[in-house]
Amino acid sequence: MEKSSNYYFSGMDTVALAQKYGTPLYVVSEDIIREKIGVIRKSLLDKYPGTKAFYASKAFLTQRMCKILMDETIGVDAVSSGEIYTALKAGVNPEHIVFHGNNKTPDDLTYAISNHVGKIVVDSISEIELLSDLVSGLDRKVELLIRTNPSIEAETHRHMNTAQKDSKFGVSLSQLQNAIKIIMASDHLHYSGLHFHIGSQLFKVEFYLEAIRKIVAQMKVIKDQLQIDTEVLNIGGGYGVDYIEKDKTVDFAVFMDTIVSELNHLLQENELKLAELYVEPGRWIIANAGITLYSVGTIKEIPGIRTYVSVDGGMPDNIRPSLYGAKYNAVAVNKADQPKRELVTIAGKCCETGDVLIYDICLPKLERGDYLAVLDTGAYNYSMSNHYNMTPKPALVFIKNGTDQLSIRRQTFEDLLSCEIINEEV
Ligand code: LLP
């Protein structure tokens, strides 16, 4: 069949998808996810023995996503009991889960331990003390990584910096030995190694190298002073994806070669050994694998100032532009062959001035009823979606090998009220 002039995403006619499922609609390509994981496999897992990848599921998590990860033998970096629950429901081997969080509650930790989650990444001394109490009657050892705070100011949006000195995350290097001593004092906790995650949307490998230098120095101190080996180093996620200038997106292979070679050099120099190196990419795997389809509604021209084109979604399905000033690209999917002559601003439908998806983008002349795709919405869109203005969440369709499958149905008004309890006395 001849292709129409519509915009195709991962081999699928997006106009047909919008007409079949309605809008707003999240579309996620399993083919692109597997392609990205393929790059990680080739440039890290197959190339360097002892390396493992854990997908940061906060970026996008559904049971189907878990099944893809299982099939690709990629682990899950979970940050809540809800994420662990989702992974376990989908059949993920608990051994393949690492559990993060700066304030895991006793219930969270008990849930993770009783489900035999592979590694708990402790974030503070206070958490280690809590864990020591929780595991006291256990008949086995719980494996821990310590999330360190290497005190690094990475270049990114300030809400995505996580390893600066003044951060809620991680044990500062000056308290590391103390943290390990508390772990060693428990018969049921095992110190496996160290973790850092410097931030998200990082485009320079130097920040990782700086952290690695500081951490290897700590490994040496731990070895010399406490006679303890650090078996695992987990260097987190954060590998940057540029949504506008694609060639600026981190070249994963180059990053990994640079990191592994520096790490090996430092380990050798300090006569240290590591058994395993972990990475936790989220965005890098999923960002380009998703788009969001919208219908165009009201068009308002303010002569000499700007033209607002409003769509039937916005900050409830993509809060990132209003939260971080995140920039996205868009395509008028039913007019993909027409010249882009109009400078417009794509606004959402919420009662909020900041609900703008894209400022100043050149598109073909749009009319009510046209379809628009905002591109690269795979990461932190569905997972950060909300019900602001009592907006039901969009449906989500997976595409694979030229076929589409509804994966999450569109929410209804009843869904919005499904947890509310009517108190008769009011
Ligand atoms: N590991 C840890 C411990 C993390 O905290 C994160 C992200 C990741 C891995 C994955 O980072 P990625 O590879 O996806 O950059 N909501 C923000 C991003 C905050 C991410 C927080 N932690 C956004 O929409 O951009």
Short mmCIF file of C-alpha atoms in Angstrom, two decimals, residues 119-418:
data_model
loop_
_atom_site.label_atom_id
_atom_site.label_comp_id
_atom_site.label_asym_id
_atom_site.label_seq_id
_atom_site.Cartn_x
_atom_site.Cartn_y
_atom_site.Cartn_z
CA LYS A 119 19.70 -4.76 46.26
CA ILE A 120 18.52 -1.92 48.45
CA VAL A 121 20.30 1.36 47.81
CA VAL A 122 20.46 3.04 51.20
CA ASP A 123 20.35 6.80 51.04
CA SER A 124 21.25 7.91 54.56
CA ILE A 125 22.61 6.79 57.91
CA SER A 126 19.13 7.17 59.32
CA GLU A 127 17.88 4.60 56.79
CA ILE A 128 20.70 2.18 57.63
CA GLU A 129 19.74 2.42 61.31
CA LEU A 130 16.11 1.76 60.46
CA LEU A 131 17.10 -1.23 58.33
CA SER A 132 19.30 -2.67 61.09
CA ASP A 133 16.19 -2.84 63.28
CA LEU A 134 13.96 -4.22 60.54
CA VAL A 135 16.28 -7.12 59.63
CA SER A 136 17.15 -8.18 63.17
CA GLY A 137 15.15 -11.44 63.07
CA LEU A 138 15.96 -12.30 59.47
CA ASP A 139 17.59 -15.61 58.47
CA ARG A 140 19.67 -14.09 55.65
CA LYS A 141 21.66 -11.02 54.72
CA VAL A 142 20.13 -8.11 52.82
CA GLU A 143 22.46 -6.70 50.17
CA LEU A 144 23.04 -2.97 50.28
CA LEU A 145 24.57 -0.34 48.08
CA ILE A 146 25.20 3.04 49.64
CA ARG A 147 24.08 6.03 47.61
CA THR A 148 26.87 8.54 48.03
CA ASN A 149 26.76 12.26 47.56
CA PRO A 150 30.04 13.04 45.80
CA SER A 151 29.36 16.79 45.94
CA ILE A 152 29.28 17.59 42.23
CA GLU A 153 27.43 20.48 40.62
CA ALA A 154 26.52 19.09 37.23
CA GLU A 155 25.32 21.37 34.44
CA THR A 156 21.58 20.80 34.20
CA HIS A 157 18.27 22.24 35.33
CA ARG A 158 18.50 22.85 39.08
CA HIS A 159 15.61 20.48 39.74
CA MET A 160 17.55 17.68 38.07
CA ASN A 161 20.80 18.12 40.01
CA THR A 162 21.08 15.43 42.66
CA ALA A 163 24.67 15.23 43.88
CA GLN A 164 25.45 18.81 44.91
CA LYS A 165 26.53 19.19 48.53
CA ASP A 166 23.18 20.68 49.54
CA SER A 167 20.99 17.82 48.34
CA LYS A 168 18.48 15.57 50.05
CA PHE A 169 20.09 12.58 48.34
CA GLY A 170 22.96 10.40 49.44
CA VAL A 171 25.50 9.91 52.21
CA SER A 172 28.23 12.52 52.10
CA LEU A 173 31.72 11.12 51.58
CA SER A 174 32.82 12.24 55.05
CA GLN A 175 30.15 9.97 56.59
CA LEU A 176 30.76 6.97 54.37
CA GLN A 177 33.02 5.00 56.70
CA ASN A 178 30.57 5.51 59.53
CA ALA A 179 27.74 4.24 57.32
CA ILE A 180 29.70 1.11 56.41
CA LYS A 181 30.56 0.44 60.06
CA ILE A 182 26.86 0.50 60.98
CA ILE A 183 26.12 -1.94 58.15
CA MET A 184 28.96 -4.25 59.24
CA ALA A 185 27.68 -4.26 62.80
CA SER A 186 24.51 -6.03 61.67
CA ASP A 187 24.55 -9.80 61.07
CA HIS A 188 21.82 -9.38 58.48
CA LEU A 189 23.13 -6.57 56.31
CA HIS A 190 25.83 -6.91 53.68
CA TYR A 191 27.77 -3.98 52.23
CA SER A 192 27.93 -4.69 48.48
CA GLY A 193 29.12 -1.38 47.18
CA LEU A 194 28.56 2.24 46.26
CA HIS A 195 26.18 4.22 44.10
CA PHE A 196 26.01 7.74 42.76
CA HIS A 197 23.54 9.49 40.51
CA ILE A 198 24.72 13.01 39.74
CA GLY A 199 21.63 14.26 37.98
CA SER A 200 19.52 14.02 34.87
CA GLN A 201 20.01 15.45 31.39
CA LEU A 202 23.81 15.38 31.61
CA PHE A 203 25.63 15.86 28.33
CA LYS A 204 29.25 15.97 29.54
CA VAL A 205 31.05 12.79 30.57
CA GLU A 206 33.41 14.85 32.76
CA PHE A 207 30.85 14.91 35.58
CA TYR A 208 30.80 11.11 35.68
CA LEU A 209 34.61 11.01 35.60
CA GLU A 210 34.83 13.50 38.45
CA ALA A 211 32.45 11.37 40.52
CA ILE A 212 34.34 8.18 39.68
CA ARG A 213 37.63 9.74 40.82
CA LYS A 214 36.10 10.69 44.15
CA ILE A 215 34.46 7.30 44.60
CA VAL A 216 37.52 5.23 43.74
CA ALA A 217 39.48 7.30 46.27
CA GLN A 218 36.83 6.34 48.82
CA MET A 219 37.02 2.68 47.84
CA LYS A 220 40.72 2.83 48.58
CA VAL A 221 40.13 4.36 52.01
CA ILE A 222 37.47 1.73 52.76
CA LYS A 223 39.90 -1.03 51.75
CA ASP A 224 42.86 0.39 53.69
CA GLN A 225 41.06 1.48 56.84
CA LEU A 226 38.27 -1.05 57.14
CA GLN A 227 39.72 -3.95 55.11
CA ILE A 228 36.47 -4.17 53.16
CA ASP A 229 36.11 -4.71 49.44
CA THR A 230 33.63 -2.70 47.42
CA GLU A 231 32.20 -5.28 45.02
CA VAL A 232 29.74 -3.16 43.05
CA LEU A 233 29.80 0.39 41.68
CA ASN A 234 26.54 1.80 40.37
CA ILE A 235 27.01 5.03 38.42
CA GLY A 236 23.32 5.87 38.05
CA GLY A 237 21.57 7.34 35.03
CA GLY A 238 21.27 10.83 33.65
CA TYR A 239 22.53 10.28 30.08
CA GLY A 240 21.22 13.33 28.24
CA VAL A 241 18.67 13.36 25.43
CA ASP A 242 18.27 16.57 23.41
CA TYR A 243 14.68 16.81 22.18
CA ILE A 244 15.44 19.56 19.66
CA GLU A 245 18.98 18.96 18.38
CA LYS A 246 19.12 15.18 18.13
CA ASP A 247 22.86 15.03 17.44
CA LYS A 248 23.51 16.49 20.90
CA THR A 249 22.00 13.41 22.57
CA VAL A 250 24.64 11.48 24.49
CA ASP A 251 26.48 8.89 22.40
CA PHE A 252 26.11 6.02 24.84
CA ALA A 253 29.00 4.00 23.39
CA VAL A 254 31.44 6.93 23.62
CA PHE A 255 30.31 7.70 27.17
CA MET A 256 30.74 4.10 28.29
CA ASP A 257 34.15 3.68 26.66
CA THR A 258 35.38 6.84 28.37
CA ILE A 259 33.93 5.89 31.75
CA VAL A 260 35.10 2.27 31.72
CA SER A 261 38.61 3.16 30.62
CA GLU A 262 39.00 5.83 33.33
CA LEU A 263 37.54 3.50 35.94
CA ASN A 264 39.83 0.61 34.99
CA HIS A 265 42.83 2.91 35.02
CA LEU A 266 42.00 4.22 38.51
CA LEU A 267 41.26 0.75 39.88
CA GLN A 268 44.59 -0.52 38.60
CA GLU A 269 46.46 2.47 39.96
CA ASN A 270 44.95 1.90 43.41
CA GLU A 271 45.28 -1.90 43.30
CA LEU A 272 41.53 -2.30 43.63
CA LYS A 273 39.05 -4.63 41.95
CA LEU A 274 35.35 -4.37 41.22
CA ALA A 275 33.12 -7.35 40.54
CA GLU A 276 30.32 -5.40 38.88
CA LEU A 277 29.51 -2.05 37.30
CA TYR A 278 25.87 -0.97 37.07
CA VAL A 279 24.19 1.79 35.03
CA GLU A 280 20.62 3.08 35.45
CA PRO A 281 19.50 4.85 32.29
CA GLY A 282 15.85 5.93 32.16
CA ARG A 283 15.33 8.73 29.66
CA TRP A 284 17.99 7.47 27.25
CA ILE A 285 16.02 4.27 26.69
CA ILE A 286 12.49 5.63 26.53
CA ALA A 287 12.41 9.34 25.55
CA ASN A 288 12.57 8.90 21.77
CA ALA A 289 10.26 5.88 21.89
CA GLY A 290 7.15 7.95 22.63
CA ILE A 291 5.05 10.65 21.02
CA THR A 292 1.80 12.28 22.11
CA LEU A 293 -1.00 12.93 19.63
CA TYR A 294 -3.39 15.83 20.14
CA SER A 295 -6.29 17.45 18.28
CA VAL A 296 -6.16 21.14 17.52
CA GLY A 297 -9.03 23.19 18.96
CA THR A 298 -9.18 26.93 19.50
CA ILE A 299 -6.84 29.17 17.53
CA LYS A 300 -6.36 32.68 18.86
CA GLU A 301 -4.31 35.28 17.07
CA ILE A 302 -3.16 38.33 18.99
CA PRO A 303 -2.07 40.55 16.08
CA GLY A 304 1.59 41.48 16.25
CA ILE A 305 2.16 39.38 19.38
CA ARG A 306 1.49 35.67 19.03
CA THR A 307 -0.91 32.99 17.82
CA TYR A 308 -2.04 30.46 20.38
CA VAL A 309 -3.02 27.06 19.01
CA SER A 310 -4.71 25.14 21.80
CA VAL A 311 -4.74 21.34 21.92
CA ASP A 312 -6.90 18.90 23.87
CA GLY A 313 -4.15 17.99 26.38
CA GLY A 314 -1.31 19.85 28.08
CA MET A 315 0.18 19.86 31.56
CA PRO A 316 -1.87 16.91 32.83
CA ASP A 317 -0.20 14.63 30.24
CA ASN A 318 3.12 16.53 29.94
CA ILE A 319 4.08 18.68 32.89
CA ARG A 320 7.72 19.02 31.83
CA PRO A 321 7.52 22.31 29.87
CA SER A 322 5.84 24.07 32.79
CA LEU A 323 8.00 22.38 35.45
CA TYR A 324 11.44 22.59 33.85
CA GLY A 325 10.98 24.79 30.79
CA ALA A 326 11.56 21.62 28.76
CA LYS A 327 11.60 22.11 25.00
CA TYR A 328 9.84 19.81 22.55
CA ASN A 329 9.37 19.58 18.80
CA ALA A 330 6.02 18.95 17.11
CA VAL A 331 4.62 17.91 13.73
CA ALA A 332 1.23 18.68 12.19
CA VAL A 333 0.72 15.03 11.35
CA ASN A 334 -2.08 15.34 8.78
CA LYS A 335 -0.21 18.19 7.06
CA ALA A 336 3.29 16.70 7.21
CA ASP A 337 3.92 17.56 3.55
CA GLN A 338 2.88 21.21 3.82
CA PRO A 339 5.33 24.11 4.23
CA LYS A 340 5.90 25.34 7.77
CA ARG A 341 5.09 29.02 7.42
CA GLU A 342 3.22 29.94 10.60
CA LEU A 343 4.94 30.80 13.87
CA VAL A 344 2.64 29.59 16.64
CA THR A 345 2.58 28.68 20.33
CA ILE A 346 1.04 25.34 21.31
CA ALA A 347 -1.04 25.78 24.45
CA GLY A 348 -2.69 23.16 26.63
CA LYS A 349 -6.31 23.32 27.75
CA CYS A 350 -5.78 23.79 31.50
CA CYS A 351 -6.87 26.86 33.35
CA GLU A 352 -3.27 27.90 33.95
CA THR A 353 -1.15 30.43 32.06
CA GLY A 354 1.94 28.22 32.29
CA ASP A 355 0.16 25.40 30.50
CA VAL A 356 2.05 25.85 27.25
CA LEU A 357 3.64 22.85 25.54
CA ILE A 358 5.77 24.70 22.98
CA TYR A 359 6.54 28.40 22.51
CA ASP A 360 7.26 29.67 19.01
CA ILE A 361 7.32 26.79 16.63
CA CYS A 362 6.94 26.98 12.84
CA LEU A 363 4.16 24.73 11.56
CA PRO A 364 1.86 24.56 8.52
CA LYS A 365 -1.31 26.66 8.81
CA LEU A 366 -3.44 24.85 11.38
CA GLU A 367 -7.20 24.59 11.71
CA ARG A 368 -9.54 23.12 14.28
CA GLY A 369 -9.55 19.33 13.90
CA ASP A 370 -5.95 19.00 12.69
CA TYR A 371 -3.78 16.51 14.53
CA LEU A 372 -0.50 17.41 16.16
CA ALA A 373 2.24 15.10 17.44
CA VAL A 374 4.56 16.32 20.17
CA LEU A 375 7.71 14.25 19.69
CA ASP A 376 9.99 12.43 22.12
CA THR A 377 7.50 12.35 24.97
CA GLY A 378 8.38 8.81 26.08
CA ALA A 379 10.21 9.80 29.28
CA TYR A 380 8.58 11.38 32.33
CA ASN A 381 5.32 12.19 30.52
CA TYR A 382 3.01 9.25 31.23
CA SER A 383 4.83 8.62 34.53
CA MET A 384 4.31 12.24 35.66
CA SER A 385 0.79 12.58 34.31
CA ASN A 386 -1.86 13.92 36.65
CA HIS A 387 -5.53 14.77 36.90
CA TYR A 388 -5.25 18.55 37.10
CA ASN A 389 -8.58 20.21 36.21
CA MET A 390 -10.17 16.76 36.70
CA THR A 391 -8.68 15.60 33.43
CA PRO A 392 -8.91 11.85 32.73
CA LYS A 393 -5.52 10.37 31.70
CA PRO A 394 -5.04 9.61 27.98
CA ALA A 395 -4.97 6.13 26.51
CA LEU A 396 -1.60 4.57 25.66
CA VAL A 397 -0.96 2.49 22.56
CA PHE A 398 2.08 0.32 21.99
CA ILE A 399 3.30 -0.19 18.46
CA LYS A 400 5.43 -3.10 17.36
CA ASN A 401 6.37 -4.37 13.89
CA GLY A 402 3.76 -2.20 12.17
CA THR A 403 0.87 -3.17 14.48
CA ASP A 404 -0.84 -1.20 17.23
CA GLN A 405 -2.24 -2.46 20.53
CA LEU A 406 -4.13 -0.56 23.17
CA SER A 407 -2.05 -0.96 26.32
CA ILE A 408 -3.74 1.46 28.73
CA ARG A 409 -7.34 2.47 28.17
CA ARG A 410 -8.40 6.09 28.34
CA GLN A 411 -9.65 7.05 31.79
CA THR A 412 -13.30 7.91 32.28
CA PHE A 413 -15.00 10.44 34.56
CA GLU A 414 -15.95 7.49 36.79
CA ASP A 415 -12.25 6.68 37.16
CA LEU A 416 -11.70 10.21 38.45
CA LEU A 417 -14.17 9.62 41.27
CA SER A 418 -13.41 5.96 41.87
#
